[in-house]
Short mmCIF file of C-alpha atoms in Angstrom, two decimals:
data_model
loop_
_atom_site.label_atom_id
_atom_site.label_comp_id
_atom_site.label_asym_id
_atom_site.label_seq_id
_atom_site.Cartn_x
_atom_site.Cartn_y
_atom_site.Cartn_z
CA UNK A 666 -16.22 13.20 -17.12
CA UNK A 667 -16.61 14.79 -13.72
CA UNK A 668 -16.45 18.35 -15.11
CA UNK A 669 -19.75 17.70 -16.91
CA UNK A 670 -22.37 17.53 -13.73
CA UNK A 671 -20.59 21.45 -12.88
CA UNK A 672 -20.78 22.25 -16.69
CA UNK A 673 -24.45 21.66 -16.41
CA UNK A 674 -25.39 22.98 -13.49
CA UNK A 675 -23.41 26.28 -15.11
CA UNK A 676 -25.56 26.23 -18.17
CA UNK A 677 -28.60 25.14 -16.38
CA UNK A 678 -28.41 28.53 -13.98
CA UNK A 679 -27.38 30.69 -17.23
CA UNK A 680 -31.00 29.97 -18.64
CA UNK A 681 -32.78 30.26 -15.53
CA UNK A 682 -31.43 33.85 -15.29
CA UNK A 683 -32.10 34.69 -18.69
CA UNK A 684 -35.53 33.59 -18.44
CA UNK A 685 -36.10 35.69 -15.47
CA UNK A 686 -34.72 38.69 -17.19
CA UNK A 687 -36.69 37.99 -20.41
CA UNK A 688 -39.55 36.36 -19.59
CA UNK A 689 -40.46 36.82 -16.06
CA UNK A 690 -44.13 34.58 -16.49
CA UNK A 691 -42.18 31.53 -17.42
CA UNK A 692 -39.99 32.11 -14.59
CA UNK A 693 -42.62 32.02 -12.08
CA UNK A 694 -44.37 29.26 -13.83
CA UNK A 695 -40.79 26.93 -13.31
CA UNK A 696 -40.48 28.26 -9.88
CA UNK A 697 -43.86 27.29 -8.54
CA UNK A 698 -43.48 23.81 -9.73
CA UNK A 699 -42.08 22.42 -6.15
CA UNK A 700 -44.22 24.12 -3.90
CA UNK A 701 -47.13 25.85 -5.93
CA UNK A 702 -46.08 29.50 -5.32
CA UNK A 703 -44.60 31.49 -7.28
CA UNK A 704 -41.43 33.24 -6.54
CA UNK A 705 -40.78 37.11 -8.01
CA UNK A 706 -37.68 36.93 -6.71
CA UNK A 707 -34.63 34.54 -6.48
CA UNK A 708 -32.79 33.33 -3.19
CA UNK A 709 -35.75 34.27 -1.00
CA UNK A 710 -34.44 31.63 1.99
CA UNK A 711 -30.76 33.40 2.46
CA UNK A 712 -32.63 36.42 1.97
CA UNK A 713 -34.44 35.46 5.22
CA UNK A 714 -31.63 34.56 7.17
CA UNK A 715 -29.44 37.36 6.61
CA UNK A 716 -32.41 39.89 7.14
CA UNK A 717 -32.35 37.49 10.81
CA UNK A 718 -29.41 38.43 10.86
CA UNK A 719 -29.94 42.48 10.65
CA UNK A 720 -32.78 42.26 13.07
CA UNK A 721 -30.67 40.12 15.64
CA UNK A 722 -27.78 42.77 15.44
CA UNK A 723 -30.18 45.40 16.32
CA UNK A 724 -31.65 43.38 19.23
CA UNK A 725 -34.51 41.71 18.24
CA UNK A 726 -35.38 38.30 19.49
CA UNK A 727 -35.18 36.13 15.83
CA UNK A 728 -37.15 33.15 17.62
CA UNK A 729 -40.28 35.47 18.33
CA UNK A 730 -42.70 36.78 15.56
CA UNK A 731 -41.66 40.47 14.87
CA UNK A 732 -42.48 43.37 12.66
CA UNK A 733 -38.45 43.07 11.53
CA UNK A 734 -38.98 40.05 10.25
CA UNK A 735 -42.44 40.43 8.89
CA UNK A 736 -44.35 38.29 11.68
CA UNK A 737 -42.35 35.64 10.81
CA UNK A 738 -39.30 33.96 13.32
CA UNK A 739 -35.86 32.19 12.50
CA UNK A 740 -36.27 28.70 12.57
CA UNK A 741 -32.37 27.99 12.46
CA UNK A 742 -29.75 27.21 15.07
CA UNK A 743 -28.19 30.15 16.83
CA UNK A 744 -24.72 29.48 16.18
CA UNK A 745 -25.79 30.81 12.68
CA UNK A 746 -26.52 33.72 13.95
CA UNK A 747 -23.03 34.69 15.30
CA UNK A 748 -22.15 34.71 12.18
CA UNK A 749 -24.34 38.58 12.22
CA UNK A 750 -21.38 40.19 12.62
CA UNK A 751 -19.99 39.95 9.22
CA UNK A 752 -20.65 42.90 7.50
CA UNK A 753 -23.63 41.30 5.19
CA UNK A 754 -27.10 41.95 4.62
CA UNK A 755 -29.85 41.02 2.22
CA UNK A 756 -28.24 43.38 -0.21
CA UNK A 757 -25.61 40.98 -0.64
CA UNK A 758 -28.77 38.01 -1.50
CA UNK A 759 -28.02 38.00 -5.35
CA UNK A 760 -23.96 37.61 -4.74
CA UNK A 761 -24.43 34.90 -2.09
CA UNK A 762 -27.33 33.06 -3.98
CA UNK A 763 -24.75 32.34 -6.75
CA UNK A 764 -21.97 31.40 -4.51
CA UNK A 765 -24.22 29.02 -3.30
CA UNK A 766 -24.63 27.43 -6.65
CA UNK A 767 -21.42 27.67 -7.35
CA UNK A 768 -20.52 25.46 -4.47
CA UNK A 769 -23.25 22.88 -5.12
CA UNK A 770 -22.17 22.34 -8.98
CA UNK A 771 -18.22 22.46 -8.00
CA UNK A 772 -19.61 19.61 -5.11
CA UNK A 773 -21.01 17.70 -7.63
CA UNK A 774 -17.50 17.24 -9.04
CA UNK A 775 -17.10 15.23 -6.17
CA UNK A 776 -19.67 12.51 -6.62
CA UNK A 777 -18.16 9.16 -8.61
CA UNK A 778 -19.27 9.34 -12.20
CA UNK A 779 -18.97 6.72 -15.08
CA UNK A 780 -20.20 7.16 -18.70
CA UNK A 781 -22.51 4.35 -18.62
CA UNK A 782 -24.42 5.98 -15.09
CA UNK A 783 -23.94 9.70 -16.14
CA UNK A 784 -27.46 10.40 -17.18
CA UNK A 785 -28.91 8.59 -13.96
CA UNK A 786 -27.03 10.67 -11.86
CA UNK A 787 -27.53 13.96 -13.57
CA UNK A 788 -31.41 13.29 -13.36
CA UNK A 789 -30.81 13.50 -9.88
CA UNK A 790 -27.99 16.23 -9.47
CA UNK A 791 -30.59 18.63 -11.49
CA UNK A 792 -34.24 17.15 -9.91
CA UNK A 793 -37.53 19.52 -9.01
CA UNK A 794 -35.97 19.24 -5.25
CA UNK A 795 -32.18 20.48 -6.25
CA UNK A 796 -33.84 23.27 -8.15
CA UNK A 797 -36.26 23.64 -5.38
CA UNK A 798 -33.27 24.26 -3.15
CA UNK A 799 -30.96 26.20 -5.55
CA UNK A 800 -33.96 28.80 -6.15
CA UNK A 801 -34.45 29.27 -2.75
CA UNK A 802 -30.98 29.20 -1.65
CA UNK A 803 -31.54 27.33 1.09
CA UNK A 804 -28.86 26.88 3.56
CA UNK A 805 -28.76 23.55 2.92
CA UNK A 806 -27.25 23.65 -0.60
CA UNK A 807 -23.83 25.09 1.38
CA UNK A 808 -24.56 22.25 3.81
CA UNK A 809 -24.36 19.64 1.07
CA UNK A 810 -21.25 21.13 -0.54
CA UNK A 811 -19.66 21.14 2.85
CA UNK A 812 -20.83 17.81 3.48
CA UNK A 813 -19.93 16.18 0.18
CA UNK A 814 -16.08 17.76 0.61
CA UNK A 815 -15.75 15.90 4.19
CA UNK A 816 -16.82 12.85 2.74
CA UNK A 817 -14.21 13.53 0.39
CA UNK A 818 -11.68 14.75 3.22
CA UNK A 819 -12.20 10.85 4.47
CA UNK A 820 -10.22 9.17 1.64
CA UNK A 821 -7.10 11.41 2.66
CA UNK A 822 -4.37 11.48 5.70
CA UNK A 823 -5.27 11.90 9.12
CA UNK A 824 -4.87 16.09 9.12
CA UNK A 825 -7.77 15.95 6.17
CA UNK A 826 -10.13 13.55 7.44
CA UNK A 827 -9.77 15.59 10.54
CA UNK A 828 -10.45 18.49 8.84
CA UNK A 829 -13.58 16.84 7.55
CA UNK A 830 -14.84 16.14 11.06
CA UNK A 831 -14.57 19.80 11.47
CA UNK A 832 -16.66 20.41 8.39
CA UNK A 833 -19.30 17.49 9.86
CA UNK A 834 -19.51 19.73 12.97
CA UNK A 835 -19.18 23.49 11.74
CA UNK A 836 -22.29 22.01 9.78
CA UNK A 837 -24.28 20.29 12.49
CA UNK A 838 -23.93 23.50 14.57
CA UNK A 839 -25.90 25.20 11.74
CA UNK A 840 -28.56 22.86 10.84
CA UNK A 841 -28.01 19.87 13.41
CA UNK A 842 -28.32 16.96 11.26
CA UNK A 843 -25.27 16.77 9.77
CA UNK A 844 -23.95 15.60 13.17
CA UNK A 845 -24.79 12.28 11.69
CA UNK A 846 -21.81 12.01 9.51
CA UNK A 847 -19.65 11.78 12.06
CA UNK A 848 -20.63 7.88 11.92
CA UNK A 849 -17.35 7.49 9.56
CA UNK A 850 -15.63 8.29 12.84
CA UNK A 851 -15.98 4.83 13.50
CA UNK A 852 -13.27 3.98 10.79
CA UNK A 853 -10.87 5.92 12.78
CA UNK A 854 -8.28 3.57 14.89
CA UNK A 855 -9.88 3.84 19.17
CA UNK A 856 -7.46 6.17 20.01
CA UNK A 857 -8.36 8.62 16.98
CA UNK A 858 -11.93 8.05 17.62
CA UNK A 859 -11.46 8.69 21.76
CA UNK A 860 -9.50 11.91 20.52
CA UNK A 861 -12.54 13.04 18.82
CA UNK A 862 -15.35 12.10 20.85
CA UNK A 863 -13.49 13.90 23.78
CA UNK A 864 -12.92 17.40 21.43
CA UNK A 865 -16.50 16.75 20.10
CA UNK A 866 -18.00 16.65 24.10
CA UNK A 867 -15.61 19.84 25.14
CA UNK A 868 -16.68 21.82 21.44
CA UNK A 869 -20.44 20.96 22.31
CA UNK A 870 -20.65 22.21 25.96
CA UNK A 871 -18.62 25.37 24.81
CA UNK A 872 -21.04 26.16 22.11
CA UNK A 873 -24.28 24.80 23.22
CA UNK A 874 -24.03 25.49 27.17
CA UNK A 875 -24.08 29.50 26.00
CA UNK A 876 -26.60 28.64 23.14
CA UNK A 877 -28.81 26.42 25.16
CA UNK A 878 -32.22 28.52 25.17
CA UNK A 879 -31.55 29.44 21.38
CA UNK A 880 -31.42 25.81 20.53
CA UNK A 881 -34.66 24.70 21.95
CA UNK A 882 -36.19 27.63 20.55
CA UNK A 883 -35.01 27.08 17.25
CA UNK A 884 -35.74 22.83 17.65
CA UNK A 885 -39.34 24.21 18.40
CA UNK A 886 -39.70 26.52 15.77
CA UNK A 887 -39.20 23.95 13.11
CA UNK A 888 -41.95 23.90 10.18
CA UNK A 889 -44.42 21.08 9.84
CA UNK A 890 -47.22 21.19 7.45
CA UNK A 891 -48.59 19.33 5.42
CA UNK A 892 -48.03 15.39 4.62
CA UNK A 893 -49.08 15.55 1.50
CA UNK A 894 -46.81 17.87 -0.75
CA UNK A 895 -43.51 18.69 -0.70
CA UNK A 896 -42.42 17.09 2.53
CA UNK A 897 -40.89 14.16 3.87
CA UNK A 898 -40.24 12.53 7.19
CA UNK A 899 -41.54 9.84 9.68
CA UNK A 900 -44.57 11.44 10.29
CA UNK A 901 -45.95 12.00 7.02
CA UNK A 902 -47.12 8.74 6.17
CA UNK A 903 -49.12 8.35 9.90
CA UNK A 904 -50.25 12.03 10.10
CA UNK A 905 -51.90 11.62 6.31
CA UNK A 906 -53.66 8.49 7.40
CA UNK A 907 -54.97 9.94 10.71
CA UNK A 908 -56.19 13.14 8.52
CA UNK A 909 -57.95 10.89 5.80
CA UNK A 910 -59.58 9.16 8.30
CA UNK A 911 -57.89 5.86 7.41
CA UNK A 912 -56.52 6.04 11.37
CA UNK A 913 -58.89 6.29 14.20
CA UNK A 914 -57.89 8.50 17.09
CA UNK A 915 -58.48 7.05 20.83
CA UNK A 916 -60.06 9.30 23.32
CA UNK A 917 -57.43 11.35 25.04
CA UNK A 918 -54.74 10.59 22.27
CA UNK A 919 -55.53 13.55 20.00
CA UNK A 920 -54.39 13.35 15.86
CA UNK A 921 -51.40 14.54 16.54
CA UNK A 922 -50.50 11.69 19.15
CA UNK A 923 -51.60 9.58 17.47
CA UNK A 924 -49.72 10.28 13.90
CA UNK A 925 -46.59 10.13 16.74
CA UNK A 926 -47.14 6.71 18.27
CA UNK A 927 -47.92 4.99 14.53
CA UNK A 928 -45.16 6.33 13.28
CA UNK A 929 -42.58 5.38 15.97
CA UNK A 930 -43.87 1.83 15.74
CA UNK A 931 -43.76 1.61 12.07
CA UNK A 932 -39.53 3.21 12.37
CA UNK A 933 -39.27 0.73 14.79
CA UNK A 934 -40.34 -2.21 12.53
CA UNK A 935 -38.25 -0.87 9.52
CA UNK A 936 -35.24 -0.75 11.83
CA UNK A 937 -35.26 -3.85 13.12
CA UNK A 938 -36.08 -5.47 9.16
CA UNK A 939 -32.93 -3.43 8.54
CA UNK A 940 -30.96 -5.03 11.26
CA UNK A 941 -31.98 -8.72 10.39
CA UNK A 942 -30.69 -8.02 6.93
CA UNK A 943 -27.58 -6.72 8.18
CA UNK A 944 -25.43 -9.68 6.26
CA UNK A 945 -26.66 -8.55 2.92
CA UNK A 946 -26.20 -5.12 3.80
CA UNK A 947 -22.46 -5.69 4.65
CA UNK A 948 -21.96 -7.84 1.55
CA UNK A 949 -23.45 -5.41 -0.84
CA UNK A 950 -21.26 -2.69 1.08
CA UNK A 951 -17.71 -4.94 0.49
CA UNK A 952 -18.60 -4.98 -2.85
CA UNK A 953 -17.79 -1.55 -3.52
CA UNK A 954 -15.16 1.05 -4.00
CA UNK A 955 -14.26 3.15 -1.21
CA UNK A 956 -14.94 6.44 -2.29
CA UNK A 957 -18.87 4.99 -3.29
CA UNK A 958 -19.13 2.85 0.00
CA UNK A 959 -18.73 6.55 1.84
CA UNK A 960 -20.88 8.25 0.08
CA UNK A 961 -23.70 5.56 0.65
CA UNK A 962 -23.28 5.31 4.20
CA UNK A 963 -23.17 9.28 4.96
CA UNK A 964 -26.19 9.50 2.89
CA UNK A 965 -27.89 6.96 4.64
CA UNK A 966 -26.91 8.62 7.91
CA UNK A 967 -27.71 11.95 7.15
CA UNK A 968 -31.67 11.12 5.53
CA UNK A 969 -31.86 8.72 7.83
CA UNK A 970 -31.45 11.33 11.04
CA UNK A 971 -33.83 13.97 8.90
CA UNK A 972 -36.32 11.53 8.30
CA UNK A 973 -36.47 9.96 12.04
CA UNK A 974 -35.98 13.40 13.53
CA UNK A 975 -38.56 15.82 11.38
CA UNK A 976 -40.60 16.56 8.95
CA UNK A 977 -38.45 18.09 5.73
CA UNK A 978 -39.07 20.29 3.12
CA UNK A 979 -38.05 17.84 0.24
CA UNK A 980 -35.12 19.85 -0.71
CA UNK A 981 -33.30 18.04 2.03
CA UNK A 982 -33.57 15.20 -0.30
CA UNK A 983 -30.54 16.73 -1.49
CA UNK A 984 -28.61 14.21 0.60
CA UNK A 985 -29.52 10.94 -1.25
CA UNK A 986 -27.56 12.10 -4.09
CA UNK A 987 -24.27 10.45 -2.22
CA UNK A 988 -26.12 7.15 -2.07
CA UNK A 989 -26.68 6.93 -6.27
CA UNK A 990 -22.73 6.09 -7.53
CA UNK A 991 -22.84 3.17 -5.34
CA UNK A 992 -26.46 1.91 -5.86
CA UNK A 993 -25.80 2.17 -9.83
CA UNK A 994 -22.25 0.75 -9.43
CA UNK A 995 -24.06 -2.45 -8.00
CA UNK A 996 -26.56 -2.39 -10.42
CA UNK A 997 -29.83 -1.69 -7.89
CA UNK A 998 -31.96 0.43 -10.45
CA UNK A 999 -34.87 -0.41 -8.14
CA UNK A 1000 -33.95 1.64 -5.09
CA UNK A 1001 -31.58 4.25 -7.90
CA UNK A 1002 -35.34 4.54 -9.17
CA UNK A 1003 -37.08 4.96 -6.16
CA UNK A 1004 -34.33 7.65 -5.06
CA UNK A 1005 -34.99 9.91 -8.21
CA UNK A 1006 -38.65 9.32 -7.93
CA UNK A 1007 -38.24 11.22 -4.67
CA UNK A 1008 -36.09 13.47 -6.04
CA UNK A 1009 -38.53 14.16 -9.26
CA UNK A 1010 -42.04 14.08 -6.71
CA UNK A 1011 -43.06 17.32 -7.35
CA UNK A 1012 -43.14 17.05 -11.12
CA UNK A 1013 -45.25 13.98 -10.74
CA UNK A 1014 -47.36 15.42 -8.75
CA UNK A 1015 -47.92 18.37 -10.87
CA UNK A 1016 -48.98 16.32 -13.71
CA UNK A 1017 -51.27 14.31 -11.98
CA UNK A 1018 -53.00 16.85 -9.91
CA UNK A 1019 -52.12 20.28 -11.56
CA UNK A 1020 -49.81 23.01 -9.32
CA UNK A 1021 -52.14 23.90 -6.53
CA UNK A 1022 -51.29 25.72 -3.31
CA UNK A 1023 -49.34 24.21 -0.38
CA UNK A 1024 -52.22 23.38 1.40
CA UNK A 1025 -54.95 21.37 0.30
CA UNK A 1026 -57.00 18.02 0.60
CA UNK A 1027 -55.63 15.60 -1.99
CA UNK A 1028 -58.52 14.00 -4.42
CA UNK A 1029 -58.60 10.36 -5.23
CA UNK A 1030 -55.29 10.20 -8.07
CA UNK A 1031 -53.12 12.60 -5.75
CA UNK A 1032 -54.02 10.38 -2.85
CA UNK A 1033 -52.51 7.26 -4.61
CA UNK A 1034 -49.46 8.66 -5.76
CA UNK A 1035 -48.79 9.79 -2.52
CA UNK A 1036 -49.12 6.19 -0.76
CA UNK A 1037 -46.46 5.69 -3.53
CA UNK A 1038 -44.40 8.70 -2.76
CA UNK A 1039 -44.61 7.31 1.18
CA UNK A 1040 -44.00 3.85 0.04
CA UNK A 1041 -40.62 5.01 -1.78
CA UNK A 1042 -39.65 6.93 1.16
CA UNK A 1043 -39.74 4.23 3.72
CA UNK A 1044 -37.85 1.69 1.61
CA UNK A 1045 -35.31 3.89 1.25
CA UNK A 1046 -35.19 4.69 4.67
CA UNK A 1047 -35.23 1.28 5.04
CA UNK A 1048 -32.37 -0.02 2.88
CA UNK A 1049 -30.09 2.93 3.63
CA UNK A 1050 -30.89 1.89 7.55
CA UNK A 1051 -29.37 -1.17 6.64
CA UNK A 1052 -26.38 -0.39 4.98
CA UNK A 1053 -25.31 2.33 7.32
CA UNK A 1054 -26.14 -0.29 10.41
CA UNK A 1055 -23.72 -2.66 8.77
CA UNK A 1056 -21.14 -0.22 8.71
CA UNK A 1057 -21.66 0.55 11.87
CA UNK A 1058 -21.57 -2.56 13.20
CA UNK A 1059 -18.30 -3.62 11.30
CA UNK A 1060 -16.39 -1.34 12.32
CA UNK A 1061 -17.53 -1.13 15.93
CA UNK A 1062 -16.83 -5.07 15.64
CA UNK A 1063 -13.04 -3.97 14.92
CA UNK A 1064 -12.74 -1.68 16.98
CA UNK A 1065 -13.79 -4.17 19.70
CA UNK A 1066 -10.99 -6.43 18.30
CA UNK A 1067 -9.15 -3.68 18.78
#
């Protein structure tokens, strides 16, 4: 049963590639489904970062517009870049655009499957966002394969799960949020968990003291667009309603302040309505297997970071997929539905308002599916809040117990 999510993701990538070889309209048709622009050319995003990579060996500062890099900059953290060395380039795009998928369809193997949720899941595994991501190659495909095979690392001796803290943090000194996994930590007996927060202190002085002025520039070269298309994040909600007018601005505060301080206030609420649930949270969490209680929580800790911390391309979506065996195992088809409706928001949104360009003004019917779209996103924040706080708090309670 497992082998069938890989199987499909196999056959789904043999008939993208024939349809770009055959019929190259259709191709760009499919791929500007997400985003509205069409894409001659698979794998453009690790085609960006390994032409970063070219420019940076030949001295050219990535984090400032350049000719090398087309006017554009490298909005990733600079650990990535010492990876420059290797002898790669954007010749090698093709090759490591498929490795990519292969290691997001042989992750999938790792997600808990039953034949009575298979179809669920595979709705999700193979959404508009995981093809938005797979087409682009984004870096965070190998983040989520990484990711998925320390959650899996967590069920196994102490060496392993070790080894998946290592995969938690080779990760987060990439793309920074998967830091947040290193919540399942907390299972660890206190002098494990000492161990690690000591070697995780020492690791991050010895690669961010050197890396210091990289990381802010790459924390301030960070997209943000848009609210209304194919985003997601605390801000979206607050910074549509301030550009619709639905928010006024005070003198002095500006839009963009004020998107900020609405937003904050309305995290705060939905974390503190996930803490006074915490009960149900924890029972709904006992209820389940292990391998599914993992998966839930690191997917609630890892959106929950990208949607308090940023605004995200909706690819980054990627990582509710962990949080669907469990929600289906306990039979909550109301937030499983809400999850795939984020997953599946671009196709809505194309048949409601037509592909359009990334930017634009939404009319009256795009406007009300995206107050849905928002509405989704926060109670999933919301719920996965919850159930990550109550595993939190459990095992800090036995720890404390000690």
């Amino acid at each position: 049963m497992g082998w069938r999510l890989p199987a499909l993701g196999a056959l789904g990538l043999a008939l993208t590639a024939a349809l770009h070889a055959l019929w190259l309209p259709g191709y760009l048709w499919l791929t500007t489904l997400s985003d509205g622009q069409a894409k001659r050319h698979p794998f453009v995003d690790l085609h960006d970062i390994l032409l970063a990579g070219q420019c940076w060996r030949h001295g050219v500062n990535v984090y400032a517009p350049s000719a090398c890099l087309g006017g554009g900059v490298f909005n990733y953290a600079p650990a990535l870049l010492r990876l420059a060395w290797l002898p790669i380039g954007t010749s090698d795009t093709l090759a490591g655009g498929l490795l990519f998928c292969a290691a997001y369809f042989l992750a999938l193997r790792l997600l808990p499957v039953s034949q009575g949720r298979f179809w669920p899941l595979a709705a999700g595994c193979f959404s508009t966002s995981a093809f938005y991501a797979l087409e682009q190659a984004n870096l965070d495909v190998l983040v989520f394969a990484l990711c998925l095979l320390g959650v899996w690392a967590q069920r196994r001796s102490l060496p392993v799960r070790l080894a998946g803290y290592g995969l938690f943090a080779a990760c987060a000194a990439a793309k920074f949020y998967p830091a947040a996994l290193l919540v399942l930590g907390l299972r660890e007996r206190r002098v494990v968990l000492l161990a690690l927060g000591g070697a995780g202190l020492v690791a991050g002085l010895v690669v961010l003291a050197p890396l210091w002025h990289g990381v802010v520039a790459a924390l301030g070269a960070i997209p943000s667009g848009t609210p209304f298309r194919a985003t997601f994040g605390r801000i979206d909600l607050a910074r549509g309603m301030v550009m619709l007018g639905w928010l006024p601005v005070p003198p002095g505060l500006g839009r963009a302040g004020m998107a900020g301080l609405v937003s904050w206030a309305m995290a705060a609420a939905a974390l503190g309505l996930a803490a006074r649930g915490r009960a149900g949270w924890a029972a709904l969490l006992a209820r389940l297997p292990e391998p599914e209680r993992l998966l839930l929580v690191a997917a609630g800790a890892a959106y929950g970071l990208c949607f308090l911390a940023a605004q995200n391309v909706e690819y980054r979506e990627l990582f509710l997929l962990p949080a669907l065996p469990g929600l289906l195992r306990l039979g909550h088809k109301a937030l499983a539905g809400a999850i795939l409706l984020l997953l599946w928001e671009a196709a809505g949104r194309d048949l409601i308002g037509g592909i359009t360009p990334y930017t634009y003004h939404p009319g009256p019917a795009l406007t009300a599916f995206w107050l849905v779209r928002e509405g989704a996103s926060w109670w999933v924040f919301t719920a996965l809040a919850g159930l990550t706080g109550a595993f939190a708090a459990r095992e800090t309670m036995r720890l404390r117990r000690g």
